[in-house]
CSV table of C-alpha atoms and ligand atoms in Angstrom, one decimal:
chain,number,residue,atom,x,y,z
L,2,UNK,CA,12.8,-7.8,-18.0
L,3,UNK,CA,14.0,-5.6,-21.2
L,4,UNK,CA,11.2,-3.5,-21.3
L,5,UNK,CA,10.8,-2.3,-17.9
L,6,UNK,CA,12.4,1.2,-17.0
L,7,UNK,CA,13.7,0.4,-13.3
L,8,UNK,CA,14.4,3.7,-12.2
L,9,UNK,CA,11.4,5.2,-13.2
L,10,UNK,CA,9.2,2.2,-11.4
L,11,UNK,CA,6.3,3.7,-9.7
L,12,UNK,CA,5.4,2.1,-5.5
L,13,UNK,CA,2.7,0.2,-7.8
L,14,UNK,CA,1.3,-2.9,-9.3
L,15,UNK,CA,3.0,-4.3,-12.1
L,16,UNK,CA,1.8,-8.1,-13.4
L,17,UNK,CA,4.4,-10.7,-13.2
L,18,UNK,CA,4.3,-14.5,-14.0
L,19,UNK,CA,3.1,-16.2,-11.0
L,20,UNK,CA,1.3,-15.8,-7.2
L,21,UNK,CA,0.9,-18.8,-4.2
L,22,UNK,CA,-2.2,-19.7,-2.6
L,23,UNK,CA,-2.8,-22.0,0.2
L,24,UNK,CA,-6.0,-22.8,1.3
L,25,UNK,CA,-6.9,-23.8,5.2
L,26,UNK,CA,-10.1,-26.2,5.3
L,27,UNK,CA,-11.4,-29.2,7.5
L,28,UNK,CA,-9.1,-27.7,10.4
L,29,UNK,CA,-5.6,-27.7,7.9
L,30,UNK,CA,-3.9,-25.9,5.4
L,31,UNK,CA,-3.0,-27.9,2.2
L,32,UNK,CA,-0.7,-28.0,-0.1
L,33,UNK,CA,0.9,-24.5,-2.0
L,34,UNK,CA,-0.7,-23.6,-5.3
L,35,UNK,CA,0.9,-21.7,-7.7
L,36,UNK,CA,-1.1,-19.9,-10.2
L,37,UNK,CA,-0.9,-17.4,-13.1
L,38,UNK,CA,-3.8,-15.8,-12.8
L,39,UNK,CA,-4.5,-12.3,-10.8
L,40,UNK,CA,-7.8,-13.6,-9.8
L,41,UNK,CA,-9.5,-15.8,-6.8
L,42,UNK,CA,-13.0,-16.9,-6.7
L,43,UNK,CA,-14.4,-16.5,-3.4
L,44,UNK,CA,-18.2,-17.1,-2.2
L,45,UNK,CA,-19.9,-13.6,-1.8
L,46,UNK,CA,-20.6,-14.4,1.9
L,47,UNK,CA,-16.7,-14.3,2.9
L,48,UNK,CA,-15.8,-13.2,5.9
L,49,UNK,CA,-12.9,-11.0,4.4
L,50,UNK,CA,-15.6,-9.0,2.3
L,51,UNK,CA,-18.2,-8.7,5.3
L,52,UNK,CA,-16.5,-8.5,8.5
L,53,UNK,CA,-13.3,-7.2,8.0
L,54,UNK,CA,-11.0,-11.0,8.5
L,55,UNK,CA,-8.7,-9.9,6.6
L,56,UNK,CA,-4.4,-9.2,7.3
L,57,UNK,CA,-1.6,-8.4,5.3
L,58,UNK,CA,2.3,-7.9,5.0
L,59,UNK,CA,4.8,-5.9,3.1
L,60,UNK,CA,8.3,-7.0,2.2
L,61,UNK,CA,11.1,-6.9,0.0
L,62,UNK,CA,13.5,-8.6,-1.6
L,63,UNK,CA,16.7,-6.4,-3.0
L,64,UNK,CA,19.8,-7.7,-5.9
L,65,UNK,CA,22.5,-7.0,-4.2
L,66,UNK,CA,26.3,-5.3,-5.2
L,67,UNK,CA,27.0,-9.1,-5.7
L,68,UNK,CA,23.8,-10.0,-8.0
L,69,UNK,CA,23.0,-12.2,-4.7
L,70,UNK,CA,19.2,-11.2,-3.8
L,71,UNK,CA,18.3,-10.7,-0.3
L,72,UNK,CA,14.8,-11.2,1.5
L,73,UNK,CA,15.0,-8.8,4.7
L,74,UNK,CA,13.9,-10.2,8.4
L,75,UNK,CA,11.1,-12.9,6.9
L,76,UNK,CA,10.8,-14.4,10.3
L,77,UNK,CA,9.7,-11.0,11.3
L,78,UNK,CA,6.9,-11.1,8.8
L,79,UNK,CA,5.6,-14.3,9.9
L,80,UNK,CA,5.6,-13.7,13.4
L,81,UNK,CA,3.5,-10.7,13.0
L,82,UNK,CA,1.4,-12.2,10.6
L,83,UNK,CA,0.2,-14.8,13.7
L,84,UNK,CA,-0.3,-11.8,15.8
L,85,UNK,CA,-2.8,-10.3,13.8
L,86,UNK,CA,-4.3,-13.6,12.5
L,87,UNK,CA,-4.8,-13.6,16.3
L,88,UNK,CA,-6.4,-10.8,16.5
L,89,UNK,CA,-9.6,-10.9,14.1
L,90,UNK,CA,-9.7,-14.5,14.9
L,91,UNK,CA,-8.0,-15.9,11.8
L,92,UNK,CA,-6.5,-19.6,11.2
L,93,UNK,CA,-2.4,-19.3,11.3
L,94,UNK,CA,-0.4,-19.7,9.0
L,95,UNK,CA,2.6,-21.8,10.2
L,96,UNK,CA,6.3,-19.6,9.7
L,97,UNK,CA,7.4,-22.5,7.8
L,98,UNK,CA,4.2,-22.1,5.4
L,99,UNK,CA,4.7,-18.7,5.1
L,100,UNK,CA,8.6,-18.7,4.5
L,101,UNK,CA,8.2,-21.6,1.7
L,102,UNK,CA,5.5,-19.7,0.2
L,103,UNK,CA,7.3,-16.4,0.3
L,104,UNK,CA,10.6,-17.9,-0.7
L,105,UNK,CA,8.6,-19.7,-3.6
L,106,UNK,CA,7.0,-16.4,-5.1
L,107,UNK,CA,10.6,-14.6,-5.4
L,108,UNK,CA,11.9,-17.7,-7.4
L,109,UNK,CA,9.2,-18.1,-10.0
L,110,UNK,CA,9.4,-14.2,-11.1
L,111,UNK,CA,13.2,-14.0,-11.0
L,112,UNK,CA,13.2,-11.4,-13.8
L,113,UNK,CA,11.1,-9.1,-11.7
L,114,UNK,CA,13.8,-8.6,-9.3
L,115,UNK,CA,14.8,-5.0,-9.7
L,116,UNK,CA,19.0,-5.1,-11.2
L,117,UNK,CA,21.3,-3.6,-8.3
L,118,UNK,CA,22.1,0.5,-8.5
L,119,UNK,CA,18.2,1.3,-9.7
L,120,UNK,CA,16.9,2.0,-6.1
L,121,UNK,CA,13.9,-0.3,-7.1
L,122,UNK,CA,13.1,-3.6,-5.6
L,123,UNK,CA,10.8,-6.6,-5.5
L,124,UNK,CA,7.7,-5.9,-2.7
L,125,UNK,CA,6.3,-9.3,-1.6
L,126,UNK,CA,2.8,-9.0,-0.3
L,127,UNK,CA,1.5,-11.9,1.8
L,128,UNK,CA,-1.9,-11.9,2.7
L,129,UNK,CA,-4.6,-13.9,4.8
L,130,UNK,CA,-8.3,-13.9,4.2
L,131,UNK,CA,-11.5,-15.6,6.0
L,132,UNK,CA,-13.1,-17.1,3.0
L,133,UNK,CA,-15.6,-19.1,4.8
L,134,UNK,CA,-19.3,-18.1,4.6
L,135,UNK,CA,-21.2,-16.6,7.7
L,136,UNK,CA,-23.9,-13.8,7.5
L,137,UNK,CA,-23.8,-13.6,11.1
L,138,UNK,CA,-20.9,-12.4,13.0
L,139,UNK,CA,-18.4,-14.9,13.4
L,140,UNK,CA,-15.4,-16.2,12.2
L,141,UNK,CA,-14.6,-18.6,9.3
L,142,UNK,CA,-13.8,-22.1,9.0
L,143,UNK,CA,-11.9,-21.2,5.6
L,144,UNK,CA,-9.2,-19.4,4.9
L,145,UNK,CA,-6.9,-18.5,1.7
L,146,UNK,CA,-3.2,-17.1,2.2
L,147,UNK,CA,-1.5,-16.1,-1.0
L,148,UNK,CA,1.8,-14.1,-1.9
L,149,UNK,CA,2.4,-12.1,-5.0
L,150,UNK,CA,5.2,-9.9,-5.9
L,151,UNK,CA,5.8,-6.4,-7.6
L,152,UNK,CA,8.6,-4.6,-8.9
L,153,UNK,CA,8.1,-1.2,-7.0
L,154,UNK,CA,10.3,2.1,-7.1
L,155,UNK,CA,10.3,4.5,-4.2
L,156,UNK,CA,6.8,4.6,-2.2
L,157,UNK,CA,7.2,8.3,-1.5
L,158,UNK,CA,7.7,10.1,-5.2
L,159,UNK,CA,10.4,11.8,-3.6
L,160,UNK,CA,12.5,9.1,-2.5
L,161,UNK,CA,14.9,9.7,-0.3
L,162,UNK,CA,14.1,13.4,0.4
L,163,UNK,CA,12.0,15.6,3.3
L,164,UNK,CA,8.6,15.0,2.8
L,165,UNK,CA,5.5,17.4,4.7
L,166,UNK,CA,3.2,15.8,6.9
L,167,UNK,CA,-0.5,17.1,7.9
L,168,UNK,CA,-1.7,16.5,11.8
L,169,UNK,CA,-4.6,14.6,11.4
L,170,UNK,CA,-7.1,15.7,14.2
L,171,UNK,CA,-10.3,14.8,12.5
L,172,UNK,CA,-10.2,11.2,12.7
L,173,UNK,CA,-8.8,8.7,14.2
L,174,UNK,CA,-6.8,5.5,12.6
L,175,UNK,CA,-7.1,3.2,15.5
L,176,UNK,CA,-8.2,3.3,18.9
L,177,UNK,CA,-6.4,2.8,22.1
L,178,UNK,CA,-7.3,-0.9,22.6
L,179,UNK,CA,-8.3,-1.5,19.0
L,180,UNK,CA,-7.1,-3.1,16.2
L,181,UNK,CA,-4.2,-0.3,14.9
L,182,UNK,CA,-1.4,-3.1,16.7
L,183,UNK,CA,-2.0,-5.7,14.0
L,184,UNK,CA,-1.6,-5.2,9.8
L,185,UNK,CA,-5.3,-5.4,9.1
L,186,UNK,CA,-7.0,-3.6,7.2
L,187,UNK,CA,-9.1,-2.5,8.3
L,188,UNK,CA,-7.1,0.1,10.1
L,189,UNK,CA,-7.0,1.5,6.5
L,190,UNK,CA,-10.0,1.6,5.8
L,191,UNK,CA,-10.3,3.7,8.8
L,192,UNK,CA,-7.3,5.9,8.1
L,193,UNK,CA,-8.0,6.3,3.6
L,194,UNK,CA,-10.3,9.6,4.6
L,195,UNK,CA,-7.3,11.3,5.9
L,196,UNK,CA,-5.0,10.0,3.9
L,197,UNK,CA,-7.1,11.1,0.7
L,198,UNK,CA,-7.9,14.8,2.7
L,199,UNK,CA,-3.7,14.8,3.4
L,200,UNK,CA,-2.6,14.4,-0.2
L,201,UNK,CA,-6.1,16.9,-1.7
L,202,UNK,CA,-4.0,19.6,0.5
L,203,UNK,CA,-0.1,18.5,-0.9
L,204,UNK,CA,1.0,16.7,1.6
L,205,UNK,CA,3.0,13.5,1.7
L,206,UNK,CA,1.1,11.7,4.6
L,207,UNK,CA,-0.3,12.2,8.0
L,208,UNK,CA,0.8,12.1,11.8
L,209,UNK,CA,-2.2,10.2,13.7
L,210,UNK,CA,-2.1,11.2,17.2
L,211,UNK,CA,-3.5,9.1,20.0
L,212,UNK,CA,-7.1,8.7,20.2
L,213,UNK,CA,-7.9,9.4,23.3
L,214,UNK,CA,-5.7,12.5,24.3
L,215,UNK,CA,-4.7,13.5,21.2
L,216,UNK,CA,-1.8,14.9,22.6
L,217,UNK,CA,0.5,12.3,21.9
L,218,UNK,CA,2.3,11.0,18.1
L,219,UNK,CA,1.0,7.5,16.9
L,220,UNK,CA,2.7,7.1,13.5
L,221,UNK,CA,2.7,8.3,10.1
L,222,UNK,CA,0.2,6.5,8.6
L,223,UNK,CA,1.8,3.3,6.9
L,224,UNK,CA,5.2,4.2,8.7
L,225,UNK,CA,6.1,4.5,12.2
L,226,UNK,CA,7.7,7.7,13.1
L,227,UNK,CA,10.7,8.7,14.9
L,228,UNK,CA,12.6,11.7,16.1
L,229,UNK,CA,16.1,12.8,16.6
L,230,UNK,CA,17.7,15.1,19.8
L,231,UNK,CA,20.3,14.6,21.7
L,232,UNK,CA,22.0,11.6,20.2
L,233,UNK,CA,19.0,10.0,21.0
L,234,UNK,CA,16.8,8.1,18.8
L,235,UNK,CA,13.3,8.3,19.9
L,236,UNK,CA,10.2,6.9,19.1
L,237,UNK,CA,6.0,6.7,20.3
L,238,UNK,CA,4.9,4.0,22.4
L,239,UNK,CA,1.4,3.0,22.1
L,240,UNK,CA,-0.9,0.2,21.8
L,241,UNK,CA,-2.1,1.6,18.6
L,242,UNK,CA,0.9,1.5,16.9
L,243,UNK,CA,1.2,-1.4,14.3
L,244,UNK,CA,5.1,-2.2,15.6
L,245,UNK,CA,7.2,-1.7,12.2
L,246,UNK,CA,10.0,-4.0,11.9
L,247,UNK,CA,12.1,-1.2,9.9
L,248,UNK,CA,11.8,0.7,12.7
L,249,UNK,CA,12.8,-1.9,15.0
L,250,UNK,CA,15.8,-2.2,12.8
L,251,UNK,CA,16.5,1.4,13.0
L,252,UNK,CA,16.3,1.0,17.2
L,253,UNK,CA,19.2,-1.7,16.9
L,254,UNK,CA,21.5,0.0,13.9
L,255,UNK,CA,21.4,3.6,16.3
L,256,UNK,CA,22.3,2.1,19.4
L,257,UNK,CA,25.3,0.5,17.3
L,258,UNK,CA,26.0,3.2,16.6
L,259,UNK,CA,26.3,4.8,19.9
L,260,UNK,CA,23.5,6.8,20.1
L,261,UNK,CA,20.6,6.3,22.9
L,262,UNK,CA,17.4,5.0,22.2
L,263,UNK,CA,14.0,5.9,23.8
L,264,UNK,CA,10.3,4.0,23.1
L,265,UNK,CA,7.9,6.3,25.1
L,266,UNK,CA,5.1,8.6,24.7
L,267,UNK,CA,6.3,11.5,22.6
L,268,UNK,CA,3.5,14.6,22.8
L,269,UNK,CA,3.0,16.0,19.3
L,270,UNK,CA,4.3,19.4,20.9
L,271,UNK,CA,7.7,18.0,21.4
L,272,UNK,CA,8.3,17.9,18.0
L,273,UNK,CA,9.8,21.5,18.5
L,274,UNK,CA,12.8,19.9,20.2
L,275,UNK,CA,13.5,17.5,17.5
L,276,UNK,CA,17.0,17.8,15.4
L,277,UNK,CA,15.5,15.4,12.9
L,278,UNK,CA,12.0,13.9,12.5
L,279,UNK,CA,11.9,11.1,10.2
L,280,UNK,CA,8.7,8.0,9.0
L,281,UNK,CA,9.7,4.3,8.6
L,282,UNK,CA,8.9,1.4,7.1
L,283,UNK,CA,9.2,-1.1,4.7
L,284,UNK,CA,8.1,0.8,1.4
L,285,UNK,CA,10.1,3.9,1.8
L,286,UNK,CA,12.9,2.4,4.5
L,287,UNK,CA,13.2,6.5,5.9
L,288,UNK,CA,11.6,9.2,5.0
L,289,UNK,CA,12.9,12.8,6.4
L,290,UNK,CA,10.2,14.7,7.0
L,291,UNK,CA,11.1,18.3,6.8
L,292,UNK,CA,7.5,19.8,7.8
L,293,UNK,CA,4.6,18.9,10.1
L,294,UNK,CA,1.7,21.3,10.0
L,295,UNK,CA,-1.2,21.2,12.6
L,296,UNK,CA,-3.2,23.6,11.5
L,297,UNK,CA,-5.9,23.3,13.7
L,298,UNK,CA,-4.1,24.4,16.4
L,299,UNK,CA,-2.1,27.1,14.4
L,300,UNK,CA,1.3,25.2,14.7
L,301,UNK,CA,4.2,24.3,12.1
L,302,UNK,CA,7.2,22.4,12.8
L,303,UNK,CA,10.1,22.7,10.5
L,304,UNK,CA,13.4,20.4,10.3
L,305,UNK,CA,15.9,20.0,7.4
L,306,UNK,CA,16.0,24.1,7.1
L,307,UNK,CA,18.4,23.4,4.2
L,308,UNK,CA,16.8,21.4,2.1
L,309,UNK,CA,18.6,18.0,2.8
L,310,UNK,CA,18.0,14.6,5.1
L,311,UNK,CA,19.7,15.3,8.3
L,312,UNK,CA,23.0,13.3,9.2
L,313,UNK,CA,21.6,11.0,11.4
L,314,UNK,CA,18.6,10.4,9.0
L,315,UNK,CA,21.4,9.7,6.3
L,316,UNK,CA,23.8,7.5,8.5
L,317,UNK,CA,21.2,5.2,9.7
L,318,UNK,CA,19.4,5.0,6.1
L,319,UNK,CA,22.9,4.0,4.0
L,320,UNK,CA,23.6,1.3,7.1
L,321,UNK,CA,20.4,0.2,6.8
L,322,UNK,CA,20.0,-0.4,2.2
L,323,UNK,CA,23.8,-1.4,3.2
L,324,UNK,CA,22.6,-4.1,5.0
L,325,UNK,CA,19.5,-5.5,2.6
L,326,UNK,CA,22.0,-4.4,-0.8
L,327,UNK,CA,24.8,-6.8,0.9
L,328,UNK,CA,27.3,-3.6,1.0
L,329,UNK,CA,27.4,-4.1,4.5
L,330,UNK,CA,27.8,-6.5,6.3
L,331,UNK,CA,24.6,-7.8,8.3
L,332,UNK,CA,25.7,-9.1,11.5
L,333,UNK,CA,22.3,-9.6,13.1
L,334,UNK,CA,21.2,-12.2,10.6
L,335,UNK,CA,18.5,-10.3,9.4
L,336,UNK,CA,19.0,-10.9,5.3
L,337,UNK,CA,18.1,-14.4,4.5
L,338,UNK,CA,20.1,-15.4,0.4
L,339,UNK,CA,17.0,-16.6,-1.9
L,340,UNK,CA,19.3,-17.3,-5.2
O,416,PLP,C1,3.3,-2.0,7.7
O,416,PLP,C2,3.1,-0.8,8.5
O,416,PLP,C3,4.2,-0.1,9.0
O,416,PLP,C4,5.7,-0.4,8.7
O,416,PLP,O1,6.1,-1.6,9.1
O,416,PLP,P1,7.4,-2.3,8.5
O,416,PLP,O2,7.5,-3.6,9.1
O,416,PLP,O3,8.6,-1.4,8.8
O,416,PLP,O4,7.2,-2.3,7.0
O,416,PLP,C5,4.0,1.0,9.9
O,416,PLP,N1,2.7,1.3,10.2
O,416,PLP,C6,1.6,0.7,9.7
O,416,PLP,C7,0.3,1.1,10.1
O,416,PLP,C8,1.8,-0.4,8.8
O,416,PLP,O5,0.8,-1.1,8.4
């Protein structure tokens, strides 16, 4: 695309040529549609607009050193797409369905994909909607599961550098035996008033902390968080944590790398111990955060005193682009070769 300035891409929605839909009726899905439009037609008693059947995913797809591009941990996608079609009682969409589809999307907007060396990439955003009509609490017998594709540049306008974080203690994004497991979202429905209240006051995002104590981290709002003492790499467990697949990826590249690596409760208050504090996830791989402010209780954490990621933070981010950029080398399988 000549007239696109990659490096300057916004974490935004930018048309391109083509989107799938497949719709599940009479008990099946049919075949894949592809269409050119930016539009569906649904029946105003959808489940999706009522009731909240509605679940999402976020991935990319990367040009490589070698011009090869690279979809990162698909599988992964597709799997937790069941889970949370599970969970608000959804029709699922089989991997296979979801991989074609996927695979399909990234071919038919080729000149979308970002060139190598701009730090932009293609996001692929899958998504499943009840589209059956009920006015009483229940759900569909029709869905629609459709992927489209955008050219995005950092999520985070600062890329790759500290962000500040605000304590959220006035709401909560999910609650202990909820829904904030499963990429729904109405999780961010929940969580958009302290998102909006977070940014109104500067900051890059918010720390959730557990409903029912909160005494303990859940994540950063679209990113799961994780902190850094001891060569150890630790990070919340929870049931409301919607489990990041970046994050899991960050698990697996520390311990190769010889650190240790914890998944327990992590009390916000230990964030005082913490060499490096960092959020993950898809849209902005790491981000470092460098301050966490919970004002309410009069307390403010601090990390990257000098300005810059830490060096775990770093090591763990360049192994990780390495791996999706095809710089280095990916020996858990986890980049699949579209083209
Ligand atoms: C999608 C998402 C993440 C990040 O998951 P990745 O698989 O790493 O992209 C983290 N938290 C929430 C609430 C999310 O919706």
């Amino acid at each position: 695309m000549e007239n696109i300035d990659w490096k300057s891409l916004p974490f935004g929605y930018l048309k391109t040529d083509y989107n799938i839909r497949c719709y599940y009726r009479d008990g099946k899905w049919g075949e894949l549609e592809i269409s050119s439009s930016e539009y569906i037609d649904m029946h105003i008693a959808a489940t999706c607009l009522h009731y909240g059947q509605e679940a999402f995913e976020g991935m990319k797809a990367f040009r490589g050193a070698d011009n090869k591009i690279r979809v990162f941990r698909c599988p992964d996608n597709a799997k937790r797409m069941e889970t949370s079609a599970e969970g608000v009682v959804m029709a699922k969409v089989p991997h296979d369905l979801f991989h074609e589809a996927v695979i399909k999307t990234i071919k038919m907007n080729l000149r979308f994909v970002p060139p190598y060396g701009t730090g932009a990439s293609l996001y692929i955003r899958p998504l499943l909607v009840g589209t059956g009509a009920q006015v009483g609490v229940n759900p569909a017998s029709e869905y629609l599961f459709m992927v489209f594709v955008t050219p995005v540049g950092p999520y985070f306008k600062e890329g790759f550098n500290p962000v500040e974080m605000l304590v959220c203690r006035d709401h909560d994004r999910a609650a202990p035996l909820g829904t904030g497991h499963i990429k729904v979202g109405g999780n961010y429905a929940a969580s958009l008033i302290s998102i909006v209240h977070g940014h109104n006051k500067g900051f890059s995002s918010i720390i959730y902390l557990d409903a029912r104590e909160k005494k303990y981290i859940d994540e950063c709002g679209p990113a799961n968080f994780f902190g850094i003492k001891d060569n150890t790499y630790i990070t919340p467990s929870s049931t409301s944590i919607l489990p990041s697949i970046t994050n899991k990826s960050l698990m697996v590249l520390a311990e190769d790398m010889g650190m240790k690596v914890e998944r327990r409760p992590v009390e916000v208050t230990e964030l005082d111990s913490f060499e490096e504090a960092g959020a993950c996830g898809t849209a902005a791989v790491i981000s470092p955060i460098k301050k966490v402010v919970d004002w309410q209780v009069n307390k403010v954490y601090e990390f990257c005193k000098d300005g810059k990621p830490g060096p775990v933070s770093v090591k763990l981010y360049n192994k990780l682009t390495g791996i999706q950029l095809g710089t280095e080398p990916d020996k858990w399988g986890w980049t699949e070769i579209v083209e």
